[in-house]
PDB file of C-alpha atoms in Angstrom:
ATOM      1  CA  MET A 211     -17.255 -11.245   6.569  1.00  0.00           C
ATOM      2  CA  ALA A 212     -18.913 -11.469   3.158  1.00  0.00           C
ATOM      3  CA  GLU A 213     -20.996  -8.392   3.963  1.00  0.00           C
ATOM      4  CA  ALA A 214     -17.781  -6.300   4.413  1.00  0.00           C
ATOM      5  CA  PHE A 215     -16.942  -6.810   0.640  1.00  0.00           C
ATOM      6  CA  SER A 216     -20.413  -5.612  -0.338  1.00  0.00           C
ATOM      7  CA  GLU A 217     -20.258  -2.601   1.915  1.00  0.00           C
ATOM      8  CA  PRO A 218     -16.733  -1.161   1.375  1.00  0.00           C
ATOM      9  CA  VAL A 219     -15.521   1.676   3.668  1.00  0.00           C
ATOM     10  CA  PRO A 220     -13.964   4.850   2.228  1.00  0.00           C
ATOM     11  CA  PHE A 221     -10.225   4.283   1.550  1.00  0.00           C
ATOM     12  CA  ASP A 222      -7.862   6.205  -0.675  1.00  0.00           C
ATOM     13  CA  PRO A 223      -4.321   5.227   0.376  1.00  0.00           C
ATOM     14  CA  GLN A 224      -1.349   7.126  -0.938  1.00  0.00           C
ATOM     15  CA  ARG A 225       2.203   5.654  -0.876  1.00  0.00           C
ATOM     16  CA  LEU A 226       4.670   8.047   0.839  1.00  0.00           C
ATOM     17  CA  GLY A 227       7.228   9.358  -1.474  1.00  0.00           C
ATOM     18  CA  PRO A 228      10.909   8.347  -2.037  1.00  0.00           C
ATOM     19  CA  GLY A 229      12.010  10.183   1.031  1.00  0.00           C
ATOM     20  CA  VAL A 230      10.511   7.377   3.047  1.00  0.00           C
ATOM     21  CA  ASN A 231       9.880   4.390   0.773  1.00  0.00           C
ATOM     22  CA  THR A 232      12.738   2.793  -1.126  1.00  0.00           C
ATOM     23  CA  PRO A 233      13.523  -0.521  -2.812  1.00  0.00           C
ATOM     24  CA  ALA A 234      14.190  -1.854   0.755  1.00  0.00           C
ATOM     25  CA  GLN A 235      11.366  -2.693   3.102  1.00  0.00           C
ATOM     26  CA  GLU A 236       9.769   0.123   5.329  1.00  0.00           C
ATOM     27  CA  TYR A 237       7.296  -0.636   8.092  1.00  0.00           C
ATOM     28  CA  LEU A 238       6.116   0.164  11.644  1.00  0.00           C
ATOM     29  CA  PRO A 239       5.710   3.951  11.287  1.00  0.00           C
ATOM     30  CA  SER A 240       5.433   6.150  14.473  1.00  0.00           C
ATOM     31  CA  LEU A 241       4.645   9.866  14.708  1.00  0.00           C
ATOM     32  CA  THR A 242       5.361  12.759  17.016  1.00  0.00           C
ATOM     33  CA  ALA A 243       2.315  14.714  18.225  1.00  0.00           C
ATOM     34  CA  GLU A 244       2.875  17.535  15.742  1.00  0.00           C
ATOM     35  CA  ALA A 245       2.938  14.890  12.927  1.00  0.00           C
ATOM     36  CA  ASN A 246       6.070  16.457  11.429  1.00  0.00           C
ATOM     37  CA  THR A 247       8.551  13.731  12.362  1.00  0.00           C
ATOM     38  CA  LEU A 248       8.164  10.124  11.238  1.00  0.00           C
ATOM     39  CA  VAL A 249      10.181   7.257  12.748  1.00  0.00           C
ATOM     40  CA  PHE A 250      10.074   3.906  11.054  1.00  0.00           C
ATOM     41  CA  THR A 251      11.992   0.604  10.600  1.00  0.00           C
ATOM     42  CA  ARG A 252      13.889  -0.061   7.341  1.00  0.00           C
ATOM     43  CA  VAL A 253      15.555  -3.300   6.431  1.00  0.00           C
ATOM     44  CA  VAL A 254      18.835  -3.029   4.489  1.00  0.00           C
ATOM     45  CA  ASN A 255      20.820  -6.222   3.784  1.00  0.00           C
ATOM     46  CA  GLY A 256      18.819  -8.092   6.374  1.00  0.00           C
ATOM     47  CA  GLN A 257      19.536  -5.425   9.043  1.00  0.00           C
ATOM     48  CA  GLU A 258      16.660  -3.691  10.841  1.00  0.00           C
ATOM     49  CA  ASP A 259      17.405  -0.049  11.784  1.00  0.00           C
ATOM     50  CA  PHE A 260      15.551   3.119  12.591  1.00  0.00           C
ATOM     51  CA  TYR A 261      15.201   5.957  10.134  1.00  0.00           C
ATOM     52  CA  VAL A 262      13.746   9.422  10.676  1.00  0.00           C
ATOM     53  CA  SER A 263      12.018  11.675   8.134  1.00  0.00           C
ATOM     54  CA  THR A 264      10.747  15.228   8.723  1.00  0.00           C
ATOM     55  CA  LYS A 265       7.914  16.947   6.858  1.00  0.00           C
ATOM     56  CA  GLU A 266       8.723  20.218   5.172  1.00  0.00           C
ATOM     57  CA  ASN A 267       6.277  22.162   3.011  1.00  0.00           C
ATOM     58  CA  GLY A 268       3.971  19.098   2.960  1.00  0.00           C
ATOM     59  CA  GLU A 269       6.629  16.650   1.783  1.00  0.00           C
ATOM     60  CA  TRP A 270       8.486  13.954   3.730  1.00  0.00           C
ATOM     61  CA  GLN A 271      12.237  14.570   3.349  1.00  0.00           C
ATOM     62  CA  ARG A 272      14.866  11.926   2.790  1.00  0.00           C
ATOM     63  CA  ALA A 273      15.062   9.679   5.834  1.00  0.00           C
ATOM     64  CA  LEU A 274      18.241   9.438   7.779  1.00  0.00           C
ATOM     65  CA  PRO A 275      19.381   6.655  10.014  1.00  0.00           C
ATOM     66  CA  LEU A 276      19.013   7.219  13.764  1.00  0.00           C
ATOM     67  CA  GLU A 277      22.789   6.535  14.261  1.00  0.00           C
ATOM     68  CA  GLU A 278      22.877   7.162  18.094  1.00  0.00           C
ATOM     69  CA  VAL A 279      20.390   4.370  18.625  1.00  0.00           C
ATOM     70  CA  ASN A 280      21.105   1.921  15.676  1.00  0.00           C
ATOM     71  CA  THR A 281      23.688  -0.810  16.356  1.00  0.00           C
ATOM     72  CA  PRO A 282      25.000  -3.964  14.676  1.00  0.00           C
ATOM     73  CA  PHE A 283      22.152  -5.721  16.304  1.00  0.00           C
ATOM     74  CA  ASN A 284      18.505  -5.480  14.935  1.00  0.00           C
ATOM     75  CA  GLU A 285      16.454  -2.637  16.206  1.00  0.00           C
ATOM     76  CA  GLY A 286      12.769  -2.400  15.360  1.00  0.00           C
ATOM     77  CA  ALA A 287       9.163  -2.015  16.425  1.00  0.00           C
ATOM     78  CA  GLN A 288       9.631   1.425  17.895  1.00  0.00           C
ATOM     79  CA  ALA A 289       7.278   4.026  19.350  1.00  0.00           C
ATOM     80  CA  ILE A 290       8.082   7.704  19.825  1.00  0.00           C
ATOM     81  CA  SER A 291       6.442   9.856  22.497  1.00  0.00           C
ATOM     82  CA  ALA A 292       4.187  12.795  21.700  1.00  0.00           C
ATOM     83  CA  ASP A 293       6.921  15.301  22.392  1.00  0.00           C
ATOM     84  CA  GLY A 294       9.502  13.250  20.375  1.00  0.00           C
ATOM     85  CA  LYS A 295      11.882  12.946  23.328  1.00  0.00           C
ATOM     86  CA  THR A 296      11.398   9.321  24.331  1.00  0.00           C
ATOM     87  CA  LEU A 297      11.988   6.365  21.944  1.00  0.00           C
ATOM     88  CA  LEU A 298      10.807   2.928  22.991  1.00  0.00           C
ATOM     89  CA  PHE A 299      11.772  -0.007  20.808  1.00  0.00           C
ATOM     90  CA  THR A 300      12.453  -3.717  20.562  1.00  0.00           C
ATOM     91  CA  ALA A 301      15.736  -5.521  20.405  1.00  0.00           C
ATOM     92  CA  CYS A 302      16.592  -9.187  20.565  1.00  0.00           C
ATOM     93  CA  ASN A 303      19.341 -11.351  21.971  1.00  0.00           C
ATOM     94  CA  ARG A 304      21.400  -8.555  23.455  1.00  0.00           C
ATOM     95  CA  PRO A 305      23.893  -9.163  26.167  1.00  0.00           C
ATOM     96  CA  ASP A 306      21.692  -7.362  28.793  1.00  0.00           C
ATOM     97  CA  ALA A 307      18.581  -9.156  27.701  1.00  0.00           C
ATOM     98  CA  VAL A 308      15.931 -10.386  30.087  1.00  0.00           C
ATOM     99  CA  GLY A 309      14.206 -12.577  27.425  1.00  0.00           C
ATOM    100  CA  ARG A 310      14.296 -13.387  23.772  1.00  0.00           C
ATOM    101  CA  CYS A 311      13.282  -9.853  22.764  1.00  0.00           C
ATOM    102  CA  ASP A 312      12.985  -6.935  25.130  1.00  0.00           C
ATOM    103  CA  LEU A 313      11.736  -3.390  25.210  1.00  0.00           C
ATOM    104  CA  TYR A 314      14.475  -0.648  25.441  1.00  0.00           C
ATOM    105  CA  LEU A 315      14.331   3.101  25.963  1.00  0.00           C
ATOM    106  CA  SER A 316      16.363   6.107  24.806  1.00  0.00           C
ATOM    107  CA  GLU A 317      15.701   9.712  25.651  1.00  0.00           C
ATOM    108  CA  PHE A 318      16.606  12.915  23.686  1.00  0.00           C
ATOM    109  CA  LYS A 319      18.540  15.163  26.069  1.00  0.00           C
ATOM    110  CA  ASN A 320      20.890  18.001  25.420  1.00  0.00           C
ATOM    111  CA  GLY A 321      20.555  17.624  21.631  1.00  0.00           C
ATOM    112  CA  LYS A 322      21.304  13.832  21.440  1.00  0.00           C
ATOM    113  CA  TRP A 323      19.865  10.529  22.249  1.00  0.00           C
ATOM    114  CA  THR A 324      21.012   8.929  25.466  1.00  0.00           C
ATOM    115  CA  PRO A 325      22.509   5.393  25.580  1.00  0.00           C
ATOM    116  CA  VAL A 326      19.727   2.818  25.398  1.00  0.00           C
ATOM    117  CA  ARG A 327      18.660   0.931  28.543  1.00  0.00           C
ATOM    118  CA  ASN A 328      16.645  -2.165  29.013  1.00  0.00           C
ATOM    119  CA  LEU A 329      13.255  -1.512  30.677  1.00  0.00           C
ATOM    120  CA  GLY A 330      13.892  -4.548  32.823  1.00  0.00           C
ATOM    121  CA  GLU A 331      11.306  -6.497  34.693  1.00  0.00           C
ATOM    122  CA  PRO A 332       8.337  -6.610  35.116  1.00  0.00           C
ATOM    123  CA  VAL A 333       7.820  -5.181  31.606  1.00  0.00           C
ATOM    124  CA  ASN A 334      10.284  -7.524  30.160  1.00  0.00           C
ATOM    125  CA  SER A 335      10.132 -11.219  30.926  1.00  0.00           C
ATOM    126  CA  ARG A 336      11.883 -14.430  29.896  1.00  0.00           C
ATOM    127  CA  ALA A 337       9.593 -14.491  26.831  1.00  0.00           C
ATOM    128  CA  TRP A 338       9.145 -12.118  23.818  1.00  0.00           C
ATOM    129  CA  GLU A 339       8.139  -8.492  24.322  1.00  0.00           C
ATOM    130  CA  SER A 340       7.725  -6.145  21.334  1.00  0.00           C
ATOM    131  CA  GLN A 341       5.777  -3.389  19.575  1.00  0.00           C
ATOM    132  CA  PRO A 342       5.435  -0.789  22.313  1.00  0.00           C
ATOM    133  CA  SER A 343       2.981   2.104  22.268  1.00  0.00           C
ATOM    134  CA  LEU A 344       3.124   4.898  24.752  1.00  0.00           C
ATOM    135  CA  SER A 345      -0.059   6.848  25.748  1.00  0.00           C
ATOM    136  CA  GLY A 346      -0.206  10.555  25.069  1.00  0.00           C
ATOM    137  CA  ASN A 347       0.387  11.349  28.757  1.00  0.00           C
ATOM    138  CA  GLY A 348       3.253   8.861  28.996  1.00  0.00           C
ATOM    139  CA  ARG A 349       1.600   6.862  31.783  1.00  0.00           C
ATOM    140  CA  GLU A 350       0.412   3.739  30.032  1.00  0.00           C
ATOM    141  CA  LEU A 351       2.622   1.458  28.016  1.00  0.00           C
ATOM    142  CA  TYR A 352       0.947  -1.058  25.638  1.00  0.00           C
ATOM    143  CA  PHE A 353       2.926  -3.818  24.032  1.00  0.00           C
ATOM    144  CA  ALA A 354       2.774  -7.336  22.552  1.00  0.00           C
ATOM    145  CA  SER A 355       4.085 -10.416  24.336  1.00  0.00           C
ATOM    146  CA  ASP A 356       3.914 -14.214  24.257  1.00  0.00           C
ATOM    147  CA  ARG A 357       4.557 -14.371  28.047  1.00  0.00           C
ATOM    148  CA  ALA A 358       2.698 -16.821  30.246  1.00  0.00           C
ATOM    149  CA  GLY A 359      -0.762 -15.905  31.447  1.00  0.00           C
ATOM    150  CA  GLY A 360      -2.084 -14.750  28.108  1.00  0.00           C
ATOM    151  CA  ARG A 361      -5.056 -16.036  26.105  1.00  0.00           C
ATOM    152  CA  GLY A 362      -3.154 -16.724  22.794  1.00  0.00           C
ATOM    153  CA  GLU A 363       0.346 -17.149  21.532  1.00  0.00           C
ATOM    154  CA  LYS A 364       0.807 -13.400  21.275  1.00  0.00           C
ATOM    155  CA  ASP A 365      -1.411 -10.968  23.356  1.00  0.00           C
ATOM    156  CA  ILE A 366      -1.578  -7.236  24.048  1.00  0.00           C
ATOM    157  CA  TRP A 367      -0.599  -6.143  27.511  1.00  0.00           C
ATOM    158  CA  VAL A 368      -0.459  -2.827  29.384  1.00  0.00           C
ATOM    159  CA  SER A 369       1.749  -1.491  32.148  1.00  0.00           C
ATOM    160  CA  SER A 370       1.158   1.759  34.094  1.00  0.00           C
ATOM    161  CA  ARG A 371       3.895   4.105  35.207  1.00  0.00           C
ATOM    162  CA  LEU A 372       3.989   4.261  39.050  1.00  0.00           C
ATOM    163  CA  PRO A 373       4.612   7.441  41.053  1.00  0.00           C
ATOM    164  CA  ASP A 374       8.310   6.435  41.493  1.00  0.00           C
ATOM    165  CA  GLY A 375       8.774   6.127  37.790  1.00  0.00           C
ATOM    166  CA  ARG A 376       8.853   2.311  37.652  1.00  0.00           C
ATOM    167  CA  TRP A 377       6.418   0.357  35.512  1.00  0.00           C
ATOM    168  CA  SER A 378       3.710  -1.811  37.154  1.00  0.00           C
ATOM    169  CA  GLN A 379       3.087  -5.529  36.612  1.00  0.00           C
ATOM    170  CA  PRO A 380       1.658  -5.788  33.018  1.00  0.00           C
ATOM    171  CA  ARG A 381      -2.095  -6.534  32.697  1.00  0.00           C
ATOM    172  CA  ASN A 382      -3.468  -8.712  29.968  1.00  0.00           C
ATOM    173  CA  LEU A 383      -6.183  -6.975  27.842  1.00  0.00           C
ATOM    174  CA  GLU A 384      -8.617  -9.888  28.133  1.00  0.00           C
ATOM    175  CA  GLU A 385     -11.432  -7.953  26.424  1.00  0.00           C
ATOM    176  CA  ILE A 386      -9.381  -7.783  23.267  1.00  0.00           C
ATOM    177  CA  ASN A 387      -7.139 -10.788  23.145  1.00  0.00           C
ATOM    178  CA  THR A 388      -8.156 -14.148  21.617  1.00  0.00           C
ATOM    179  CA  SER A 389      -6.752 -17.664  21.280  1.00  0.00           C
ATOM    180  CA  GLY A 390      -5.111 -16.305  18.189  1.00  0.00           C
ATOM    181  CA  ASP A 391      -2.505 -13.572  17.926  1.00  0.00           C
ATOM    182  CA  GLU A 392      -3.092  -9.905  18.635  1.00  0.00           C
ATOM    183  CA  LYS A 393      -0.174  -7.476  18.182  1.00  0.00           C
ATOM    184  CA  THR A 394       1.004  -3.944  17.035  1.00  0.00           C
ATOM    185  CA  PRO A 395      -1.082  -1.989  19.548  1.00  0.00           C
ATOM    186  CA  PHE A 396      -1.404   1.759  18.985  1.00  0.00           C
ATOM    187  CA  ILE A 397      -3.074   3.798  21.647  1.00  0.00           C
ATOM    188  CA  HIS A 398      -4.183   7.091  20.288  1.00  0.00           C
ATOM    189  CA  PRO A 399      -3.308  10.242  22.314  1.00  0.00           C
ATOM    190  CA  ASP A 400      -7.093  10.459  23.211  1.00  0.00           C
ATOM    191  CA  GLY A 401      -6.331   7.563  25.604  1.00  0.00           C
ATOM    192  CA  GLN A 402      -9.685   6.030  24.631  1.00  0.00           C
ATOM    193  CA  THR A 403      -9.073   4.360  21.252  1.00  0.00           C
ATOM    194  CA  LEU A 404      -6.772   1.386  20.698  1.00  0.00           C
ATOM    195  CA  TYR A 405      -5.912   0.123  17.200  1.00  0.00           C
ATOM    196  CA  PHE A 406      -4.304  -3.255  16.730  1.00  0.00           C
ATOM    197  CA  MET A 407      -3.766  -6.304  14.422  1.00  0.00           C
ATOM    198  CA  SER A 408      -5.502  -9.616  14.966  1.00  0.00           C
ATOM    199  CA  GLU A 409      -5.893 -12.952  13.298  1.00  0.00           C
ATOM    200  CA  GLY A 410      -8.191 -14.212  16.124  1.00  0.00           C
ATOM    201  CA  HIS A 411     -11.135 -11.939  15.445  1.00  0.00           C
ATOM    202  CA  PRO A 412     -13.251 -12.402  12.229  1.00  0.00           C
ATOM    203  CA  GLY A 413     -11.399 -10.817   9.322  1.00  0.00           C
ATOM    204  CA  MET A 414     -10.546 -10.844   5.649  1.00  0.00           C
ATOM    205  CA  GLY A 415      -7.611 -13.115   5.798  1.00  0.00           C
ATOM    206  CA  GLY A 416      -4.209 -13.011   7.482  1.00  0.00           C
ATOM    207  CA  PHE A 417      -3.894 -10.204  10.012  1.00  0.00           C
ATOM    208  CA  ASP A 418      -6.578  -7.494   9.944  1.00  0.00           C
ATOM    209  CA  LEU A 419      -6.651  -4.097  11.663  1.00  0.00           C
ATOM    210  CA  PHE A 420      -9.227  -3.489  14.435  1.00  0.00           C
ATOM    211  CA  TYR A 421     -10.100  -0.804  16.872  1.00  0.00           C
ATOM    212  CA  SER A 422     -11.627  -0.865  20.394  1.00  0.00           C
ATOM    213  CA  ARG A 423     -12.916   2.080  22.553  1.00  0.00           C
ATOM    214  CA  LEU A 424     -12.469   2.281  26.300  1.00  0.00           C
ATOM    215  CA  GLY A 425     -15.853   2.312  28.037  1.00  0.00           C
ATOM    216  CA  PRO A 426     -16.828   4.336  31.132  1.00  0.00           C
ATOM    217  CA  ASN A 427     -16.443   1.166  33.165  1.00  0.00           C
ATOM    218  CA  GLY A 428     -12.694   1.045  32.289  1.00  0.00           C
ATOM    219  CA  LYS A 429     -13.220  -2.001  30.092  1.00  0.00           C
ATOM    220  CA  TRP A 430     -12.267  -2.132  26.347  1.00  0.00           C
ATOM    221  CA  GLY A 431     -15.364  -2.499  24.092  1.00  0.00           C
ATOM    222  CA  LYS A 432     -15.833  -5.299  21.476  1.00  0.00           C
ATOM    223  CA  PRO A 433     -13.178  -4.960  18.784  1.00  0.00           C
ATOM    224  CA  VAL A 434     -14.454  -3.590  15.446  1.00  0.00           C
ATOM    225  CA  ASN A 435     -12.862  -4.608  12.132  1.00  0.00           C
ATOM    226  CA  LEU A 436     -11.825  -1.515  10.131  1.00  0.00           C
ATOM    227  CA  GLY A 437     -13.439  -3.114   7.137  1.00  0.00           C
ATOM    228  CA  TYR A 438     -12.724  -3.678   3.467  1.00  0.00           C
ATOM    229  CA  PRO A 439     -10.724  -2.444   1.595  1.00  0.00           C
ATOM    230  CA  ILE A 440      -8.577  -1.159   4.438  1.00  0.00           C
ATOM    231  CA  ASN A 441      -8.283  -4.822   5.340  1.00  0.00           C
ATOM    232  CA  GLY A 442      -7.592  -7.090   2.383  1.00  0.00           C
ATOM    233  CA  PRO A 443      -6.229 -10.464   1.619  1.00  0.00           C
ATOM    234  CA  GLY A 444      -2.695  -9.575   2.611  1.00  0.00           C
ATOM    235  CA  ASP A 445      -1.285  -8.523   6.015  1.00  0.00           C
ATOM    236  CA  GLU A 446      -1.753  -4.994   7.142  1.00  0.00           C
ATOM    237  CA  GLY A 447       0.934  -3.588   9.492  1.00  0.00           C
ATOM    238  CA  LEU A 448       0.889  -1.146  12.445  1.00  0.00           C
ATOM    239  CA  LEU A 449      -1.695   1.593  12.071  1.00  0.00           C
ATOM    240  CA  VAL A 450      -1.023   5.025  13.684  1.00  0.00           C
ATOM    241  CA  ILE A 451      -3.417   7.980  13.738  1.00  0.00           C
ATOM    242  CA  ALA A 452      -2.384  11.660  14.008  1.00  0.00           C
ATOM    243  CA  LEU A 453      -3.754  14.006  16.606  1.00  0.00           C
ATOM    244  CA  ASP A 454      -6.410  15.186  14.202  1.00  0.00           C
ATOM    245  CA  GLY A 455      -8.026  11.809  14.498  1.00  0.00           C
ATOM    246  CA  LYS A 456      -8.281  11.313  10.643  1.00  0.00           C
ATOM    247  CA  THR A 457      -4.850  11.167   9.188  1.00  0.00           C
ATOM    248  CA  ALA A 458      -3.612   7.588   9.290  1.00  0.00           C
ATOM    249  CA  TYR A 459      -0.372   5.873   8.510  1.00  0.00           C
ATOM    250  CA  PHE A 460       0.216   2.147   8.081  1.00  0.00           C
ATOM    251  CA  ALA A 461       2.521  -0.304   6.327  1.00  0.00           C
ATOM    252  CA  SER A 462       1.334  -3.050   4.022  1.00  0.00           C
ATOM    253  CA  ASN A 463       2.646  -5.615   1.671  1.00  0.00           C
ATOM    254  CA  ARG A 464      -0.452  -5.672  -0.482  1.00  0.00           C
ATOM    255  CA  THR A 465       0.139  -5.279  -4.219  1.00  0.00           C
ATOM    256  CA  ASP A 466      -3.414  -3.922  -4.889  1.00  0.00           C
ATOM    257  CA  LEU A 467      -2.681  -0.573  -3.271  1.00  0.00           C
ATOM    258  CA  PRO A 468      -1.648   2.496  -5.237  1.00  0.00           C
ATOM    259  CA  GLY A 469       2.103   2.391  -5.760  1.00  0.00           C
ATOM    260  CA  GLY A 470       2.300  -1.116  -4.184  1.00  0.00           C
ATOM    261  CA  ARG A 471       5.065  -3.282  -5.658  1.00  0.00           C
ATOM    262  CA  PRO A 472       5.893  -7.002  -5.654  1.00  0.00           C
ATOM    263  CA  ALA A 473       9.215  -8.152  -4.260  1.00  0.00           C
ATOM    264  CA  ASP A 474      11.718 -10.253  -6.106  1.00  0.00           C
ATOM    265  CA  GLY A 475      10.545 -13.282  -4.247  1.00  0.00           C
ATOM    266  CA  PRO A 476       7.052 -14.684  -3.535  1.00  0.00           C
ATOM    267  CA  VAL A 477       6.235 -12.101  -0.801  1.00  0.00           C
ATOM    268  CA  ALA A 478       5.593  -8.433  -1.550  1.00  0.00           C
ATOM    269  CA  ASP A 479       7.741  -5.806   0.200  1.00  0.00           C
ATOM    270  CA  TYR A 480       6.239  -3.585   2.873  1.00  0.00           C
ATOM    271  CA  ASP A 481       5.878   0.161   2.204  1.00  0.00           C
ATOM    272  CA  ILE A 482       4.335   2.989   4.303  1.00  0.00           C
ATOM    273  CA  PHE A 483       1.082   4.577   3.144  1.00  0.00           C
ATOM    274  CA  THR A 484      -1.167   7.314   4.395  1.00  0.00           C
ATOM    275  CA  PHE A 485      -4.948   7.809   4.090  1.00  0.00           C
ATOM    276  CA  GLU A 486      -7.893   9.583   5.666  1.00  0.00           C
ATOM    277  CA  LEU A 487      -9.665   7.406   8.193  1.00  0.00           C
ATOM    278  CA  TYR A 488     -13.383   7.312   7.784  1.00  0.00           C
ATOM    279  CA  PRO A 489     -15.436   9.105  10.516  1.00  0.00           C
ATOM    280  CA  GLU A 490     -16.866   6.062  12.346  1.00  0.00           C
ATOM    281  CA  ALA A 491     -13.439   4.701  13.129  1.00  0.00           C
ATOM    282  CA  ARG A 492     -11.807   7.912  14.161  1.00  0.00           C
ATOM    283  CA  PRO A 493     -10.594   8.686  17.715  1.00  0.00           C
ATOM    284  CA  GLN A 494     -11.401  11.934  19.405  1.00  0.00           C
ATOM    285  CA  PRO A 495      -9.254  14.789  17.973  1.00  0.00           C
ATOM    286  CA  VAL A 496      -6.583  15.915  20.508  1.00  0.00           C
ATOM    287  CA  THR A 497      -4.848  19.236  20.864  1.00  0.00           C
ATOM    288  CA  TYR A 498      -1.202  19.104  21.810  1.00  0.00           C
ATOM    289  CA  VAL A 499       0.301  21.946  23.784  1.00  0.00           C
ATOM    290  CA  LYS A 500       4.123  22.133  23.823  1.00  0.00           C
ATOM    291  CA  ALA A 501       5.280  23.182  27.175  1.00  0.00           C
ATOM    292  CA  ARG A 502       8.396  25.222  27.770  1.00  0.00           C
ATOM    293  CA  VAL A 503      10.393  24.829  30.981  1.00  0.00           C
TER     294      VAL A 503
END
């Protein structure tokens, strides 16, 4: 990847303000379609919980805990639906668990979030399931798992919603997965562009961000490294792209980013950043129409 360092891609990240980033760790951002609500994971005293910030007059407001969903257990690795009414997330070692870590769901109804429920099998298995991403039409669920039948230790899988509302047997994304780890999938609302992290494809070191486009044959194309300096010597976190196809959010522990900061220990803290994605790596812009019933 030496040529990547000599041909850097445009990258001007900005650290989100104090409404989102704090001395604690913040990571795994997720957006509603209108890009005015940001849900993310924050770690306070070793406890992972969800926080929500809304954008007003161009500024992200002070994030508040999602108290109806947060519990004494750890919650994290969430995804919110385009309309902001479905929250999918990961929780581990709960009494109703199928495996080590499972995917759970809560819906926003009548002004509040419903009690969470385990998605159950076949999405969840005896293994580890995490990092869900829901397609814009709500019909495809992408996630990471170390279940049997994969190519590496952690792979990306997809399950389709059946006509009766159940989820299909997950399918391994063989075109994307390697003998290494692939995780943090994000399917853009265009339904054609998938962003993810990998240590198995050629990269800059650690986990790098890649994208792949769905071809007319229904197969995912060869993954493309997002390039330097988006990818650097540290680990990049989940990348999400707004409907406009160019506004990106991601978390990173790199100290070379504007506003990046070292932790008290040997590992830097994660913060959430935004930047404009360069044209070649953008998905198709999507228009979201809010329906009224």
